[in-house]
Coordinates of C-alpha atoms in Angstrom, one line a residue:
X248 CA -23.0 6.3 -29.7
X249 CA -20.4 4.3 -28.0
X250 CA -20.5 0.8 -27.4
X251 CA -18.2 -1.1 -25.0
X252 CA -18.5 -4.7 -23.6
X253 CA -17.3 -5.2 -20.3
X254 CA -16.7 -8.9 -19.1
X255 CA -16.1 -9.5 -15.8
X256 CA -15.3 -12.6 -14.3
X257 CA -15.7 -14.1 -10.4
X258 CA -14.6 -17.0 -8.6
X259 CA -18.5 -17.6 -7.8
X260 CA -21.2 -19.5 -9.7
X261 CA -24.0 -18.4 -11.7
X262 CA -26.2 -20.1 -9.4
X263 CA -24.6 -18.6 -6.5
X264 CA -25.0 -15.3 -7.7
X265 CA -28.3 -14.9 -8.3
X266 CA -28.2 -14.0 -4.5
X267 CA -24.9 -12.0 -4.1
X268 CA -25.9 -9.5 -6.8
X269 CA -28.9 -8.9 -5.1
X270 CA -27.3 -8.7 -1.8
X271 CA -24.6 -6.6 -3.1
X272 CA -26.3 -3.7 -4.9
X273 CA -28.5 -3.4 -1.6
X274 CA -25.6 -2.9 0.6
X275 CA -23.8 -0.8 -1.7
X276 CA -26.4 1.5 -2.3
X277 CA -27.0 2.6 1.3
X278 CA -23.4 2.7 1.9
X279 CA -23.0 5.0 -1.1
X280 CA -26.2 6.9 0.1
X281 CA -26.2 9.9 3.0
X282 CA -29.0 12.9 3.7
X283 CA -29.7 14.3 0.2
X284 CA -27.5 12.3 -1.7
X285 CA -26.9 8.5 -3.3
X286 CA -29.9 6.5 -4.3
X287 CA -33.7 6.6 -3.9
X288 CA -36.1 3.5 -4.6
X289 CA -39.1 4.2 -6.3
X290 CA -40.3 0.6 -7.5
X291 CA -39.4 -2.8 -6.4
X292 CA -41.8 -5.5 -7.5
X293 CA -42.5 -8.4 -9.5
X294 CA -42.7 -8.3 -13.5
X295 CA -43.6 -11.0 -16.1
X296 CA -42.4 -10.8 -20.0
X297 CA -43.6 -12.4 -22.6
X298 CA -40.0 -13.3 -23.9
X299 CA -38.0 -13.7 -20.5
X300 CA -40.8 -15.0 -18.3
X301 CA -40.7 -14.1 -14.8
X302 CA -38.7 -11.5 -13.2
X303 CA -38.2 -8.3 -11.1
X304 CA -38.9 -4.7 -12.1
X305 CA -36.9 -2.0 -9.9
X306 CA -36.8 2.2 -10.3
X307 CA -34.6 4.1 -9.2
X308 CA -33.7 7.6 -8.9
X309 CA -29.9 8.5 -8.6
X310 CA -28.8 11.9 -7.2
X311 CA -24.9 12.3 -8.4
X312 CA -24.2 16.0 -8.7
X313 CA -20.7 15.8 -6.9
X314 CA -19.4 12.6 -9.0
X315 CA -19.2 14.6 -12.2
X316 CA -16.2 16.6 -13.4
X317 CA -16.4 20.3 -13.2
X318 CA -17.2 20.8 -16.6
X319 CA -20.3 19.2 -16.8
X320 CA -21.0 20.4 -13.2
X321 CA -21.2 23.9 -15.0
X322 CA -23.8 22.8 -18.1
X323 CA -26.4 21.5 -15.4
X324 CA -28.3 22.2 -12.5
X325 CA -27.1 21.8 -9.2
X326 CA -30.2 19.7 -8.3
X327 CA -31.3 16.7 -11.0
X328 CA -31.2 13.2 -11.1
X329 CA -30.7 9.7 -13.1
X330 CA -34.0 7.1 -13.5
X331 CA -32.7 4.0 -13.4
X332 CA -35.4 1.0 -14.5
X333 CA -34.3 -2.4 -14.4
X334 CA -35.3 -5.9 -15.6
X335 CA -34.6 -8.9 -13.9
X336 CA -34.4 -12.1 -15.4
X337 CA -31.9 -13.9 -14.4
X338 CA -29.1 -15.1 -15.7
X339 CA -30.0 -11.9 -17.8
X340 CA -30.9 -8.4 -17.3
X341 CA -31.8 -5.0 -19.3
X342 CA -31.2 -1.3 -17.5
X343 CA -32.0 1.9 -19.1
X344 CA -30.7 5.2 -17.5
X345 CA -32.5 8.4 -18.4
X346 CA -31.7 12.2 -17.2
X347 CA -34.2 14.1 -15.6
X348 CA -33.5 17.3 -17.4
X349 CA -31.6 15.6 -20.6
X350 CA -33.8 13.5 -22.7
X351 CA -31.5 12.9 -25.3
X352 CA -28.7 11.2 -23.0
X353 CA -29.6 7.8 -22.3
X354 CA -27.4 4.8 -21.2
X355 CA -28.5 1.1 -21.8
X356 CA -27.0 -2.2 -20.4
X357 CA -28.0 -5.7 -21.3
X358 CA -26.1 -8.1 -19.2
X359 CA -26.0 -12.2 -19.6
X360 CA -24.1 -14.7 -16.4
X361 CA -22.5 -17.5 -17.5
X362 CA -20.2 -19.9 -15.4
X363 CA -17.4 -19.5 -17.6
X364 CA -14.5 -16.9 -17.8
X365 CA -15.4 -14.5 -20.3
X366 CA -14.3 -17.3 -23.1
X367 CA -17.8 -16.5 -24.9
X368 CA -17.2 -14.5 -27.7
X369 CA -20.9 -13.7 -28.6
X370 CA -22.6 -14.3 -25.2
X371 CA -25.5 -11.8 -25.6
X372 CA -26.3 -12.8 -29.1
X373 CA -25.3 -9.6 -31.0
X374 CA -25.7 -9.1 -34.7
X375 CA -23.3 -8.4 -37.1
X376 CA -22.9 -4.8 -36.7
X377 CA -23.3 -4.6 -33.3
X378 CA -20.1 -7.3 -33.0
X379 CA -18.1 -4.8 -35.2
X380 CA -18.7 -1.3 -33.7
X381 CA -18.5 -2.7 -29.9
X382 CA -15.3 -2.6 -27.7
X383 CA -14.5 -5.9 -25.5
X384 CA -12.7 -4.6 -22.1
X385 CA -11.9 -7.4 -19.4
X386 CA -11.8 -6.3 -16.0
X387 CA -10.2 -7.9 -13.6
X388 CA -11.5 -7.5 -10.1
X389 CA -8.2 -8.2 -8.5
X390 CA -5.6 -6.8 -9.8
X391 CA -6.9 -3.6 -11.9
X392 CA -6.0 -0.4 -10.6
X393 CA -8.7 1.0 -8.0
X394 CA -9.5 4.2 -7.2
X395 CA -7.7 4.6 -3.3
X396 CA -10.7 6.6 -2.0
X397 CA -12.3 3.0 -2.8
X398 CA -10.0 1.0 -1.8
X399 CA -10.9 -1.0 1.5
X400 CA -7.8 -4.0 2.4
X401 CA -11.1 -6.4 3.5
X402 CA -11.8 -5.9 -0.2
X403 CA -8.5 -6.4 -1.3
X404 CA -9.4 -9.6 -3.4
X405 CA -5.2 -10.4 -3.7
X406 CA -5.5 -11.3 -0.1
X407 CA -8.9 -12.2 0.6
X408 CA -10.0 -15.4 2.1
X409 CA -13.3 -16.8 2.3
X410 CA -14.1 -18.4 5.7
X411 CA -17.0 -20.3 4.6
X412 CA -15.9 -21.4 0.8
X413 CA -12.3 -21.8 1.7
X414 CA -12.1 -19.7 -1.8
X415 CA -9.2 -16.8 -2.3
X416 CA -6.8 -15.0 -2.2
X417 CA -6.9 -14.4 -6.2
X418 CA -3.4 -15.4 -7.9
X419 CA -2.3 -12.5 -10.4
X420 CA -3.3 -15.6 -13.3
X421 CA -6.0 -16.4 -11.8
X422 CA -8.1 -15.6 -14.6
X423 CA -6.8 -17.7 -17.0
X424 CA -6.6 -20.6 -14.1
X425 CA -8.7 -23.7 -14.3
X426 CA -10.4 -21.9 -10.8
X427 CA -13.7 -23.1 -9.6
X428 CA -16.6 -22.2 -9.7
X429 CA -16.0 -19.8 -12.3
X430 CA -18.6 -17.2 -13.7
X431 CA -18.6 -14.1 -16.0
X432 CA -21.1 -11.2 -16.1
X433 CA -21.5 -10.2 -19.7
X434 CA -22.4 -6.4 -19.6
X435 CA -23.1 -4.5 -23.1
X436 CA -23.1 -1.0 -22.2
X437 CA -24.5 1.8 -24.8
X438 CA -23.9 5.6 -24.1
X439 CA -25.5 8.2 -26.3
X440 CA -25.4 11.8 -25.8
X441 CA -26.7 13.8 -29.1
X442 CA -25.5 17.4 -28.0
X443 CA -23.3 18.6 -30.6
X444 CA -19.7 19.7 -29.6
X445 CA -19.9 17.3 -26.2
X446 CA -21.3 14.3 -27.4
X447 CA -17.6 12.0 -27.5
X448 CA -16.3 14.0 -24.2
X449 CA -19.6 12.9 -22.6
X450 CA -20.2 9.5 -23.9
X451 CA -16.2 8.9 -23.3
X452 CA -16.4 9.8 -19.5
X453 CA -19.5 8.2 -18.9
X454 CA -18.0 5.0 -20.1
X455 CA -15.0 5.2 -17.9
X456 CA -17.1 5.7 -15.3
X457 CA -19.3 3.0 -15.7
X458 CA -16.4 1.0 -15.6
X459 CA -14.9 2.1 -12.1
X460 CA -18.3 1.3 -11.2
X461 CA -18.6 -2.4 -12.0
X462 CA -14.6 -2.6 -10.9
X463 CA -15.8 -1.6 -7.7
X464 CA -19.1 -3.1 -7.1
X465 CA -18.0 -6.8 -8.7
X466 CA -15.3 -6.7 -6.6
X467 CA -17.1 -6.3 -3.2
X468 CA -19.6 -8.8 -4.6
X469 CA -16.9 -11.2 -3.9
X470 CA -15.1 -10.0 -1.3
X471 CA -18.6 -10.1 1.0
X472 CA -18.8 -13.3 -0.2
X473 CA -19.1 -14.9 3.5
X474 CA -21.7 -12.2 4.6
X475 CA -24.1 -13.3 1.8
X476 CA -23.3 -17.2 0.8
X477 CA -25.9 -19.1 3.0
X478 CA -28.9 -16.6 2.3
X479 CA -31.9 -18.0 0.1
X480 CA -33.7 -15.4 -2.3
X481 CA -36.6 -14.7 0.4
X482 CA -33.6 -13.8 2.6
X483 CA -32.0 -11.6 0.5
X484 CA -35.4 -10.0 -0.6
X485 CA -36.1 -9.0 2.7
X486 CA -32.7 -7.7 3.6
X487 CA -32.5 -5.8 0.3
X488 CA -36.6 -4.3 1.2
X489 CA -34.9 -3.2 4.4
X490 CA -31.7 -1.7 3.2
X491 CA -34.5 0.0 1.0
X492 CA -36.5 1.8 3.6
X493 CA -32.6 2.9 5.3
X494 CA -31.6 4.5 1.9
X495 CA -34.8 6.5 1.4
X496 CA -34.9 7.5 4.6
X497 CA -31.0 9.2 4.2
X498 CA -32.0 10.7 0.6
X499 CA -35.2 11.8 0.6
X500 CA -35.0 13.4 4.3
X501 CA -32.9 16.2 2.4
X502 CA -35.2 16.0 -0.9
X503 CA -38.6 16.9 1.0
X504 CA -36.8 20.3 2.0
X505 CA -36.1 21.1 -2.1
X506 CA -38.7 22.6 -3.2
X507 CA -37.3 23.7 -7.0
X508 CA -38.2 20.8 -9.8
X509 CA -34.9 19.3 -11.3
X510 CA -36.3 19.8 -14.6
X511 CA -36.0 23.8 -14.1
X512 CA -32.1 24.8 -14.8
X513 CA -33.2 28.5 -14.5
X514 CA -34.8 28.3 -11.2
X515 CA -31.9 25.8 -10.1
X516 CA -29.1 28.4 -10.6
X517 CA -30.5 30.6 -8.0
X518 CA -30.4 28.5 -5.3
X519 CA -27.9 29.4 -2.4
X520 CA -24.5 26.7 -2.4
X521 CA -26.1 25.2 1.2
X522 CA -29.6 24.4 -0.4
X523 CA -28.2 22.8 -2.6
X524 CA -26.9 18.9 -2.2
X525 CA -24.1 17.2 -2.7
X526 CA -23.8 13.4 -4.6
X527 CA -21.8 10.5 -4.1
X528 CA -23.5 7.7 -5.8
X529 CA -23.6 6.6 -9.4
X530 CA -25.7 3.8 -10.8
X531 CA -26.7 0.1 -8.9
X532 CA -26.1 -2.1 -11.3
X533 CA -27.8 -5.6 -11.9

């Protein structure tokens, strides 16, 4: 199993986030979403733990064929998909990521906010061995290395201005600044893939890709910043219940013409190249 800590810090408060994150997944999602392909929402309601108290459960399925590298393209079907299930309570959150066809690969993240820059060196209490097997990586929204088929210059954080907060652009130290508000998300990400002979290569990818992920998605977090800032939660819970309805509508329109189950490789591998669809999305992260 590998273990990696990402911590990623935002010139926003935890407070304010609460509402970006929301907002942000939403809007990603359906932009990352087209017929066939991206993310499907199967459950988006209300939850109440003993532990945490109240929250919000969400399910998703994500369809992600044409994100992976060719050599895992040729171990799996053409047509499967990632459950996503997420817990809400903020300031903290637990994901789990299951394969439809792969029971023994399974990806959790437990992620804490706190309005500080990443300075907490045990922020989502850990025990002893956990603390010694994980991996701490900083990202840093602004100035790491992005993908160009990502890269948008109204998301370019190094010379983004906020209109409404007066906040940005993001100085190459501006991590280490005394900037405010300051938050960090706190994400403890655990990839396990028990096939012999591919588990590392697996679990190794999947991590780096993860990490693009959160680059990316953190980063337009802030960058849409003005689009999001004077929305209260019921806002945001409508807008993201009708970013829902869009993104269904764009992957399941090609999914109701598949007729083979993504848990049958054999009948999979017969299906013509145009049956079959194509995947742009990874995971929405909380």
């Amino acid at each position: 199993m590998l273990i990696k800590e990402f911590r990623i810090p935002m010139p926003i408060s935890v407070s304010e986030y609460k509402v970006g994150q929301l907002y942000m997944i939403a809007k990603h999602s359906n932009e990352q979403s087209a017929e066939g392909e991206g993310v499907e929402v199967v459950a988006n309601h209300p939850h109440e733990d003993i532990e945490y108290g109240a929250g919000q459960y969400t399910e998703k399925r994500i369809y992600l064929f044409s994100r992976l590298p060719q050599w895992i393209r040729s171990l799996i079907p053409k047509i499967f998909y990632i459950t996503e299930k997420a817990w809400n309570y903020y300031p903290r959150t637990i994901t789990e990521y299951t394969c439809s066809f792969l029971p023994r690969f399974i990806i959790n993240v437990k992620t804490c906010y706190e309005d500080n820059a990443g300075t907490h060196e045990n922020a989502l209490s850990l025990d002893e061995s956990q603390l010694s097997a994980r991996e701490v990586d900083f990202i840093d929204i602004a100035y790491d290395d992005i993908n160009p088929k990502h890269y948008k210059a109204e998301e370019d954080l190094r010379t983004w201005h906020s209109e409404i907060t007066g906040r940005g652009p993001l100085t190459p130290d501006w991590m280490k600044s005394d900037l405010k508000p300051m938050m960090c998300s706190y994400k403890l990400v655990s990839v396990c893939f028990e096939v012999w002979g591919l588990q590392t290569r697996v679990e190794d990818y999947v991590q780096r890709a993860i990490r693009e992920i959160l680059l990316v998605g953190h980063r337009q977090a802030v960058a849409w910043l003005d689009q999001w800032f004077n929305m209260t939660e019921e806002d945001v819970r409508k807008y993201e219940n009708e970013m829902h309805i869009v993104t269904n509508e764009k992957v399941l329109h090609h999914q109701s013409n598949v007729v083979v189950s993504p848990t049958s490789p054999d009948a999979v591998s017969d299906l013509p190249e145009e049956a079959t669809p194509t995947r742009r999305s990874w995971f929405s992260w909380s």
